[in-house]
PDB file of C-alpha atoms and ligand atoms in Angstrom:
ATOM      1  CA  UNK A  14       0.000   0.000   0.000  1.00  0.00           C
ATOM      2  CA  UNK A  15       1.897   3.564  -0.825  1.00  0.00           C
ATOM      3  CA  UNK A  16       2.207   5.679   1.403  1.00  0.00           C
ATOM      4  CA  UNK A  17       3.848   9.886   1.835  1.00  0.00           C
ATOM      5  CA  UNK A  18       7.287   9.059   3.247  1.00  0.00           C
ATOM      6  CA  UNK A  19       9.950  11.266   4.200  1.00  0.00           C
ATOM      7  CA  UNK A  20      13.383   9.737   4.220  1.00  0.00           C
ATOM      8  CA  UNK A  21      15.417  10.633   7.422  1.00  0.00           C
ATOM      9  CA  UNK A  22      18.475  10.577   5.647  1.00  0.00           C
ATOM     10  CA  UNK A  23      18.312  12.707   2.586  1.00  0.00           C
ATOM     11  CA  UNK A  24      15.259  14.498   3.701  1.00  0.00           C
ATOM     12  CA  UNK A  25      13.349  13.860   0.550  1.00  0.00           C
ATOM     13  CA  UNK A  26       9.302  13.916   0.396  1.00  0.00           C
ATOM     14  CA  UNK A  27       8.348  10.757  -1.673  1.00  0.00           C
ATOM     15  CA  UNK A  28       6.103   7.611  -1.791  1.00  0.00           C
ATOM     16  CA  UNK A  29       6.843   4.222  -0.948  1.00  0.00           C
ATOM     17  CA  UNK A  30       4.822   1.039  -1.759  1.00  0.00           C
ATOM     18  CA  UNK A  31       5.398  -2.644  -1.564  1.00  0.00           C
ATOM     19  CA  UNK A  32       9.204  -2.433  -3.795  1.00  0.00           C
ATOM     20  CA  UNK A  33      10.480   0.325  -0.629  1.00  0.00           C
ATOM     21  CA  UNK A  34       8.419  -1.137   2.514  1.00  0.00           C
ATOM     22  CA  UNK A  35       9.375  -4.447   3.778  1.00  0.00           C
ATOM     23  CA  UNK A  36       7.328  -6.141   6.969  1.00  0.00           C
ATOM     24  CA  UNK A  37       8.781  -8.985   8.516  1.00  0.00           C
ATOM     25  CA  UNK A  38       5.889 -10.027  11.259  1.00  0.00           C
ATOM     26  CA  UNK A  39       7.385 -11.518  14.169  1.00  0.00           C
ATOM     27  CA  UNK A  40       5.993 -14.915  16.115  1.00  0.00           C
ATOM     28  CA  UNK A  41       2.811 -14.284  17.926  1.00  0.00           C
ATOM     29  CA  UNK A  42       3.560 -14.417  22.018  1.00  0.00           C
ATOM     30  CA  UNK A  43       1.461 -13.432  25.187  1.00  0.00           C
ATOM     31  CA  UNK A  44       2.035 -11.797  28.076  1.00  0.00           C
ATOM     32  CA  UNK A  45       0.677 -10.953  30.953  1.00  0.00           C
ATOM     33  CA  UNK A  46       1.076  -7.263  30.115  1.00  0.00           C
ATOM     34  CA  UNK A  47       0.159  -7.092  26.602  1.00  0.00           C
ATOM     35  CA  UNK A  48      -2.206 -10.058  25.994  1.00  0.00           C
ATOM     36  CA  UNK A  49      -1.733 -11.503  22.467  1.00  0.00           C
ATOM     37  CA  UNK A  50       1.209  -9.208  20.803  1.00  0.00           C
ATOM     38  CA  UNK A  51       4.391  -9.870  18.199  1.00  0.00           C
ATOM     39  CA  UNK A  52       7.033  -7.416  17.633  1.00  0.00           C
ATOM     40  CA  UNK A  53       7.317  -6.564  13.430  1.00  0.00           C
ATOM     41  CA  UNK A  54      10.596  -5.382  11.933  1.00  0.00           C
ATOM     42  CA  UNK A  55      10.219  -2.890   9.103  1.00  0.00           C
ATOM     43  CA  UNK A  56      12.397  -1.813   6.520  1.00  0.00           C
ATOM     44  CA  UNK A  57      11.958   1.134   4.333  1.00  0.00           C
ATOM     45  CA  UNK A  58      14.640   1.983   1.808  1.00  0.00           C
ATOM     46  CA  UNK A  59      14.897   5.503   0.157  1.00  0.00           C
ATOM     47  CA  UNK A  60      13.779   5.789  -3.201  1.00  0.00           C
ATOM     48  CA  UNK A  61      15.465   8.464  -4.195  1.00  0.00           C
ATOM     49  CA  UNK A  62      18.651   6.813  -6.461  1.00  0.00           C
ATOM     50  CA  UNK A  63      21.074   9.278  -4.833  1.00  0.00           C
ATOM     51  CA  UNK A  64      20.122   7.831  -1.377  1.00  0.00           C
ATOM     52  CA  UNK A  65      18.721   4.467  -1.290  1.00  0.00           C
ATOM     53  CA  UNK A  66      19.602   3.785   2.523  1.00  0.00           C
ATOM     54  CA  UNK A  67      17.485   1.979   4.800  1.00  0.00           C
ATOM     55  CA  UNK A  68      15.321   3.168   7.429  1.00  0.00           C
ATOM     56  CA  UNK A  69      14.420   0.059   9.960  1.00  0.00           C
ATOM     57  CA  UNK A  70      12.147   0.709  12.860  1.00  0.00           C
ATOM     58  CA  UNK A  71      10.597  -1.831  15.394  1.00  0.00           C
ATOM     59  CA  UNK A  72       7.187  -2.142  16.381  1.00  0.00           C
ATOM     60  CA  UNK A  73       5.319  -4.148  19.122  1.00  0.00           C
ATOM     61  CA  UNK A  74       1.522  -4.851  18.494  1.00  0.00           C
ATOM     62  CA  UNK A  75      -1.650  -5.931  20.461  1.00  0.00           C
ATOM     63  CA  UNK A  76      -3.145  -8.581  18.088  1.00  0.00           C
ATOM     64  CA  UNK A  77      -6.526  -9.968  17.707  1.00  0.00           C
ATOM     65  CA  UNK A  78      -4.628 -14.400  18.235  1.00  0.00           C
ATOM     66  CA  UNK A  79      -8.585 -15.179  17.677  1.00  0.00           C
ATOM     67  CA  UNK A  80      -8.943 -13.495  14.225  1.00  0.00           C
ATOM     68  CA  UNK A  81      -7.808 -15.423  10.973  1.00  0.00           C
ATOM     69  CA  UNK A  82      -4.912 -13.545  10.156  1.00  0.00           C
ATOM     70  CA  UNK A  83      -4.001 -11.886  13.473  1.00  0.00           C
ATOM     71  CA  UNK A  84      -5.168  -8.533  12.902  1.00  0.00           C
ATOM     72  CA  UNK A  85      -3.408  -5.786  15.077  1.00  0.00           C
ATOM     73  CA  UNK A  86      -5.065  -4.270  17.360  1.00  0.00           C
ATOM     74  CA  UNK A  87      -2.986  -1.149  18.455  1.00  0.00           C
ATOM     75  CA  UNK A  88       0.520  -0.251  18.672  1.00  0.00           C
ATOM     76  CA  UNK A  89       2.034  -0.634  21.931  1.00  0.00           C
ATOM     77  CA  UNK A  90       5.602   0.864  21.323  1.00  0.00           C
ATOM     78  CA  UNK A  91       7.728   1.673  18.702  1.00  0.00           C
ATOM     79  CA  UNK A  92      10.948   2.503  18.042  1.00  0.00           C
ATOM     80  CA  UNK A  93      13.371   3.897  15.242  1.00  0.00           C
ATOM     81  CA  UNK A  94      16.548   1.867  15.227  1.00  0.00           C
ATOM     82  CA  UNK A  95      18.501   2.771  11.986  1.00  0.00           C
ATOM     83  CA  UNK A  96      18.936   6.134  12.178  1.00  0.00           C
ATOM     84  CA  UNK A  97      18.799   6.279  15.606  1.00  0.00           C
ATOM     85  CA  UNK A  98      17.793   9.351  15.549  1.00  0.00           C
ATOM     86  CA  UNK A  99      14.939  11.347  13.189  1.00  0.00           C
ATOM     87  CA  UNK A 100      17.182  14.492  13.135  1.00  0.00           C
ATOM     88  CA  UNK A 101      16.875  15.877   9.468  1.00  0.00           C
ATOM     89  CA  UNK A 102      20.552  16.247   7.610  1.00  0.00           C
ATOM     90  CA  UNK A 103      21.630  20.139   7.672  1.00  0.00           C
ATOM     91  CA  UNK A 104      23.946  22.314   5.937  1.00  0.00           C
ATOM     92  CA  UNK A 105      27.794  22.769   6.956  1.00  0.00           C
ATOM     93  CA  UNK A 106      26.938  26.393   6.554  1.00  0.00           C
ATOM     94  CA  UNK A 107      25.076  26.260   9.985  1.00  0.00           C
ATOM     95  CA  UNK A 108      27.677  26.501  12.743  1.00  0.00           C
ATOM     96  CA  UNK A 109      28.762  22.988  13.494  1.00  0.00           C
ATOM     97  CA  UNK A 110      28.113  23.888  17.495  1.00  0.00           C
ATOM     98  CA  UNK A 111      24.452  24.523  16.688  1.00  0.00           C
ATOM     99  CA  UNK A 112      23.837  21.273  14.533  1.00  0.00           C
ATOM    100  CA  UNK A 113      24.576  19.137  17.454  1.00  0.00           C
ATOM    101  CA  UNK A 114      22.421  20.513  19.884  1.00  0.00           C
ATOM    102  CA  UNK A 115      20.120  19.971  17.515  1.00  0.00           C
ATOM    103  CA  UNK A 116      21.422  16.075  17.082  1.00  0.00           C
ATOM    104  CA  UNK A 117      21.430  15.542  20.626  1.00  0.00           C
ATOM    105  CA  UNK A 118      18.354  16.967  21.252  1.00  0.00           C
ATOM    106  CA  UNK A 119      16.756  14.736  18.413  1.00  0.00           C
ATOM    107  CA  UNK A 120      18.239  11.588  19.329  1.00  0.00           C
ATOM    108  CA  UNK A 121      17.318  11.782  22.959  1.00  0.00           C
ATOM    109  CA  UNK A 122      13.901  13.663  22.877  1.00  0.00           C
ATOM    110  CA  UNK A 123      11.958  10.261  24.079  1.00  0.00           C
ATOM    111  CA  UNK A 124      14.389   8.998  26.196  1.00  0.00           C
ATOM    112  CA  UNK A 125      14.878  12.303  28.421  1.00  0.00           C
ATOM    113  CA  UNK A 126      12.541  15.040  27.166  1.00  0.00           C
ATOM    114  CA  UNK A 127      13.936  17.202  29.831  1.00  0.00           C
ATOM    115  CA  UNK A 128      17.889  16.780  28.680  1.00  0.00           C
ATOM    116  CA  UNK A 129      16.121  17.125  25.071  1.00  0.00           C
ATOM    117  CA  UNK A 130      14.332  20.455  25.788  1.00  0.00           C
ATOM    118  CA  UNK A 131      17.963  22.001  27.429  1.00  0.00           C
ATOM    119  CA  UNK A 132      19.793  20.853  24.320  1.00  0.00           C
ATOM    120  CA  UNK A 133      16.484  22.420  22.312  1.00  0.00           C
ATOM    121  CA  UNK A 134      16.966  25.859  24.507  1.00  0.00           C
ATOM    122  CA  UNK A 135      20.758  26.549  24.290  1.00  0.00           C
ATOM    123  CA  UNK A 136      20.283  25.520  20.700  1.00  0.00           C
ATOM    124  CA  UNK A 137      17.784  28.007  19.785  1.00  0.00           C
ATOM    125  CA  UNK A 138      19.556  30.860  21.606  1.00  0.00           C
ATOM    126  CA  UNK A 139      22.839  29.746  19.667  1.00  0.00           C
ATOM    127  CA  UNK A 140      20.715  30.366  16.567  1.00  0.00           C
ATOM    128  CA  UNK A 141      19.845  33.987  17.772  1.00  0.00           C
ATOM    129  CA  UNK A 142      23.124  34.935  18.574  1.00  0.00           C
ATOM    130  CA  UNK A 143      24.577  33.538  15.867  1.00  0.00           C
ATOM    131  CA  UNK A 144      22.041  34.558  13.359  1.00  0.00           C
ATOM    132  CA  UNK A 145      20.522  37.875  14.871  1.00  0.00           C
ATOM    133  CA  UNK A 146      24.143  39.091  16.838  1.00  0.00           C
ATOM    134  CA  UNK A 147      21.623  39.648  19.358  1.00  0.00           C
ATOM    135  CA  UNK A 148      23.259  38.821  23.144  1.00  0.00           C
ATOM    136  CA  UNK A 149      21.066  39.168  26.220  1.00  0.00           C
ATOM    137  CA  UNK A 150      21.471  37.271  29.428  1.00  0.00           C
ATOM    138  CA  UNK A 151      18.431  35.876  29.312  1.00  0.00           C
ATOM    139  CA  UNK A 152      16.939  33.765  26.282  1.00  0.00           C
ATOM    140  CA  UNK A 153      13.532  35.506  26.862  1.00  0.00           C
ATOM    141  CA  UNK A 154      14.953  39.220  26.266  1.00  0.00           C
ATOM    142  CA  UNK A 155      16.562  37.749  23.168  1.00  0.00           C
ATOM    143  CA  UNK A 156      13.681  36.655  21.593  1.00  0.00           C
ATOM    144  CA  UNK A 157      11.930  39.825  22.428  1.00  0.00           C
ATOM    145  CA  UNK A 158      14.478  41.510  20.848  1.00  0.00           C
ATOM    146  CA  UNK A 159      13.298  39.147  17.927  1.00  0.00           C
ATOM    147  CA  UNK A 160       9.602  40.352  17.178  1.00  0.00           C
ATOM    148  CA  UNK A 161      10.445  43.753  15.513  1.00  0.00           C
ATOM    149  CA  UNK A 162      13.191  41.651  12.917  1.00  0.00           C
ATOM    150  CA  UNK A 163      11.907  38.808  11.843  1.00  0.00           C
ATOM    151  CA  UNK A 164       8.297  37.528   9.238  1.00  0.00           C
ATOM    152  CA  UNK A 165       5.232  38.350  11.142  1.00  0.00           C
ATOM    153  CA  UNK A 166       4.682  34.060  10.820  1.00  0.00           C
ATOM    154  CA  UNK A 167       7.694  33.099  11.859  1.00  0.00           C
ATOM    155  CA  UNK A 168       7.544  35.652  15.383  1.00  0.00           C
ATOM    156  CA  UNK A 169       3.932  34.391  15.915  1.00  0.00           C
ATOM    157  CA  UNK A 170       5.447  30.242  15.966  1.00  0.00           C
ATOM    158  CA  UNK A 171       8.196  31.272  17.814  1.00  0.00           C
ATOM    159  CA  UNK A 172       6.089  32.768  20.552  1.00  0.00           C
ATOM    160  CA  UNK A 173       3.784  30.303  20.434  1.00  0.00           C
ATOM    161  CA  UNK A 174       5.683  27.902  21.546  1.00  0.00           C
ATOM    162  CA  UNK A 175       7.446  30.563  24.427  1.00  0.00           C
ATOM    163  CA  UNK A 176       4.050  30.233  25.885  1.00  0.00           C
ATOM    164  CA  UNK A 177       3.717  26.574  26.006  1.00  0.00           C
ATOM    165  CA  UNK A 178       3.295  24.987  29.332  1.00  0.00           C
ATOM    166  CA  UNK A 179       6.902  24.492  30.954  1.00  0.00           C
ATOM    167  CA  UNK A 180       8.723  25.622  28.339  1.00  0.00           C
ATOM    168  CA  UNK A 181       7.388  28.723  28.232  1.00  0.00           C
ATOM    169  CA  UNK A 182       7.423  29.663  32.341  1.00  0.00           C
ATOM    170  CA  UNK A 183      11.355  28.407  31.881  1.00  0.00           C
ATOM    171  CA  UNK A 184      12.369  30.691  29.180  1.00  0.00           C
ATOM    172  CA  UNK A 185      13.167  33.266  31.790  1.00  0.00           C
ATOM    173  CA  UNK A 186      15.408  31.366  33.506  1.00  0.00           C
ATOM    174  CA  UNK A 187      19.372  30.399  32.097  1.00  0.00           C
ATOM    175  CA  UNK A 188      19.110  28.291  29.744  1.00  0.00           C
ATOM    176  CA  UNK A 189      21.229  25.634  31.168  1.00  0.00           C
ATOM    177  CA  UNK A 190      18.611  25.103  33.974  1.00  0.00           C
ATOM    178  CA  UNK A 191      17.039  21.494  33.363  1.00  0.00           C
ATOM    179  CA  UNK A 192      13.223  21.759  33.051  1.00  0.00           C
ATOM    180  CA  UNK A 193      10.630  18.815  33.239  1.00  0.00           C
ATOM    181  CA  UNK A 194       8.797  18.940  29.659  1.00  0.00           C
ATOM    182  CA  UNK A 195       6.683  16.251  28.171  1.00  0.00           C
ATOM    183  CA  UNK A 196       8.008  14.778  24.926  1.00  0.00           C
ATOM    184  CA  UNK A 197       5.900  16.493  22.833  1.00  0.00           C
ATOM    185  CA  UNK A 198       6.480  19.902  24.453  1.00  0.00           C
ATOM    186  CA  UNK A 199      10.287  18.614  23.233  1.00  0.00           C
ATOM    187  CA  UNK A 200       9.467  17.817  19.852  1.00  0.00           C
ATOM    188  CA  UNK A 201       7.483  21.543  19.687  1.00  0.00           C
ATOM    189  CA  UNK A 202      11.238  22.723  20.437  1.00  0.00           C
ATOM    190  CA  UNK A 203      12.732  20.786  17.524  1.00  0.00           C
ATOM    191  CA  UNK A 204      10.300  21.426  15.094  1.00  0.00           C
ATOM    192  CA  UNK A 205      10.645  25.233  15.829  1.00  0.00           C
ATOM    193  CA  UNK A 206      14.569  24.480  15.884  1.00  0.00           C
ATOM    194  CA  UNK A 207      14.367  22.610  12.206  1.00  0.00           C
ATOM    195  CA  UNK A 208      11.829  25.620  10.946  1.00  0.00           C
ATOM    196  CA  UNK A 209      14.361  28.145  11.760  1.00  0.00           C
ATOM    197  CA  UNK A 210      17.572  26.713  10.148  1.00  0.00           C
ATOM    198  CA  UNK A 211      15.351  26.074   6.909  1.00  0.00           C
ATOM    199  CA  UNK A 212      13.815  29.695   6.987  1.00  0.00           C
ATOM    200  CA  UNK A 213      16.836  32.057   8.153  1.00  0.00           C
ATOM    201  CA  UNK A 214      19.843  29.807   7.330  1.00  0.00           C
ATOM    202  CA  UNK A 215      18.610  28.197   4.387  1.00  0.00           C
ATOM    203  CA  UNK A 216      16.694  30.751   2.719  1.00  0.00           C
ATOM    204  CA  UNK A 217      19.536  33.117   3.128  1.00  0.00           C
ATOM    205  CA  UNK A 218      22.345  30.978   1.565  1.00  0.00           C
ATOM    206  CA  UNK A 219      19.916  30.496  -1.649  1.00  0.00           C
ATOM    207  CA  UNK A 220      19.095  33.960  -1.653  1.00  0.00           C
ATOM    208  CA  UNK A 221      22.657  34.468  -1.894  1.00  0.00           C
ATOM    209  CA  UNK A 222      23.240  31.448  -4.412  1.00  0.00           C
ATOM    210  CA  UNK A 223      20.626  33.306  -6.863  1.00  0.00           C
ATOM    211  CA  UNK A 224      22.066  36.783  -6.572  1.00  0.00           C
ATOM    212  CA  UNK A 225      25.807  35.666  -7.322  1.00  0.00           C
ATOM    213  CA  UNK A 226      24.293  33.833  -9.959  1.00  0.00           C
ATOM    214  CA  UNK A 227      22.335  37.250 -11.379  1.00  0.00           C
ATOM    215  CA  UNK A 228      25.518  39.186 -10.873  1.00  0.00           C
ATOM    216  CA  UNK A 229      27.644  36.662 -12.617  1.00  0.00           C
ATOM    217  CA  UNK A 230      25.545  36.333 -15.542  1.00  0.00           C
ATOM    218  CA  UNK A 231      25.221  39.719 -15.893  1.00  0.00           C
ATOM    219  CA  UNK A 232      29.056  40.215 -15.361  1.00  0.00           C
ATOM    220  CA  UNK A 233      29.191  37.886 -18.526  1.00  0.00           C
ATOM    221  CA  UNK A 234      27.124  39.398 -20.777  1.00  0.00           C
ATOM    222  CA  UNK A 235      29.072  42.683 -19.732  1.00  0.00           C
ATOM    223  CA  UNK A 236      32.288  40.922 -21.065  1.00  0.00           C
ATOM    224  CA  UNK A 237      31.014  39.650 -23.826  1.00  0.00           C
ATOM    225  CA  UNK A 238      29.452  43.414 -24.817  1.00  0.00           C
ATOM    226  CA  UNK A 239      32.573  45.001 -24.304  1.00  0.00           C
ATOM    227  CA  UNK A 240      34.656  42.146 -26.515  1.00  0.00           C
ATOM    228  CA  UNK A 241      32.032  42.138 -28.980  1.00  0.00           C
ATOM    229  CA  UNK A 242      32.950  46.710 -29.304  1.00  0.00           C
ATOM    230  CA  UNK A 243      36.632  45.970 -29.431  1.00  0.00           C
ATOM    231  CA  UNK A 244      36.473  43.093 -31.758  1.00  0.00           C
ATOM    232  CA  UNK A 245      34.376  45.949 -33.869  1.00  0.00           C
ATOM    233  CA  UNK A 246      36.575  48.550 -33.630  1.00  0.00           C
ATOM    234  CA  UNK A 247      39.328  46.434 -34.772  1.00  0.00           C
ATOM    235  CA  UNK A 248      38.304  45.928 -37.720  1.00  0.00           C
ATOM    236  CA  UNK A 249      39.520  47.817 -40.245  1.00  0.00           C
TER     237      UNK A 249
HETATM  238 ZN1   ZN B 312      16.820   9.120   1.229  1.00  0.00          ZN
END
């Protein structure tokens, strides 16, 4: 059955059907726990031909052991084991220092939300000072000092998530201080994280790819104007 995919690896949105997606369903066991469950290995691998690496993930399922063909009932847990972690690939031309908080805070965001939303809050004020040059000693004043600079969209998602349960009564304090989040309050912190490398770092650096490019053409066409006029006046 296809289904919207995107790879972990090379980041690409695609669609992957019974060629990319392989199930192999585990023996059927019960416990005391769980009732009737089995634990299925999946593989997924990238369809893009400049990738083509594997994804594998692990999932434990409450089966129906009366029904014909052991339908599942629920998933129970799951887990990603190749790549470890779901942090998208970045640039190099994000500062090395800021793509592994990011890492870190990706590949332990289930494990320890709390170490996750840390990594998530030094991260993002690396990003402001870096990006911005804006230095306050608190992360709060800096992203004040963010609303009158950046999109009118991008201030509004950053400040919604300031005001999100824990993370936002803990943006006044250092950002070092270790808070108790819930995982999803830490994956709010990553997704803002990933939408801010894609829409200041990334967008800049292409914005600066297609200007070069405009200047360089138009550099060319200047040569080849001027060589054109003294290949002219040459003649005799
Ligand atoms: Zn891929």
């Amino acid at each position: 059955m296809a289904q919207n995919w995107t790879c972990p690896y090379c980041n690409r949105h695609c669609t992957v059907g019974d060629d990319n997606v392989k199930t192999l369903r585990g023996i059927n066991y019960i416990s005391e726990t769980y009732g009737a469950y089995r634990a299925d290995t999946q593989v997924i691998t990238c369809p893009n031909p400049e990738c083509q690496k594997q994804t594998i993930s692990l999932g434990i399922y409450q089966i129906d052991s009366t029904a014909q063909y052991h339908n599942v009932i629920k998933k129970l847990h799951y887990w990603n084991l190749l790549p470890e972690s779901m942090a998208k690939p970045f640039p190099d031309y994000i500062p090395q220092q800021i793509r592994n908080d990011y890492n870190e805070a990706c590949l332990i965001r289930d494990k320890s939300p709390k170490a996750s939303a840390t990594l998530s809050r030094r991260c993002l004020q690396g990003i402001i000072r870096d990006f911005w040059d804006i230095r306050e000693s608190r992360l709060i004043d800096e992203i004040k000092a963010l609303e009158d600079k950046v999109d009118a969209n991008t201030w509004t998602a950053i400040d919604s998530v300031r005001h999100i349960g824990n993370i936002g009564a803990h943006m006044e304090k250092d950002v070092n201080v270790i808070i108790d989040v819930e995982p999803e309050e830490a994956g709010l912190l990553i997704e803002l994280i990933e939408t801010l490398f894609t829409e200041w770092y990334v967008q800049r650096y292409e914005r600066k790819q297609r200007m070069d490019k405009i200047v360089g053409l138009a550099t060319q066409k200047k040569e080849e104007k001027k060589n054109l006029n003294l290949a002219n006046s040459e003649k005799p």
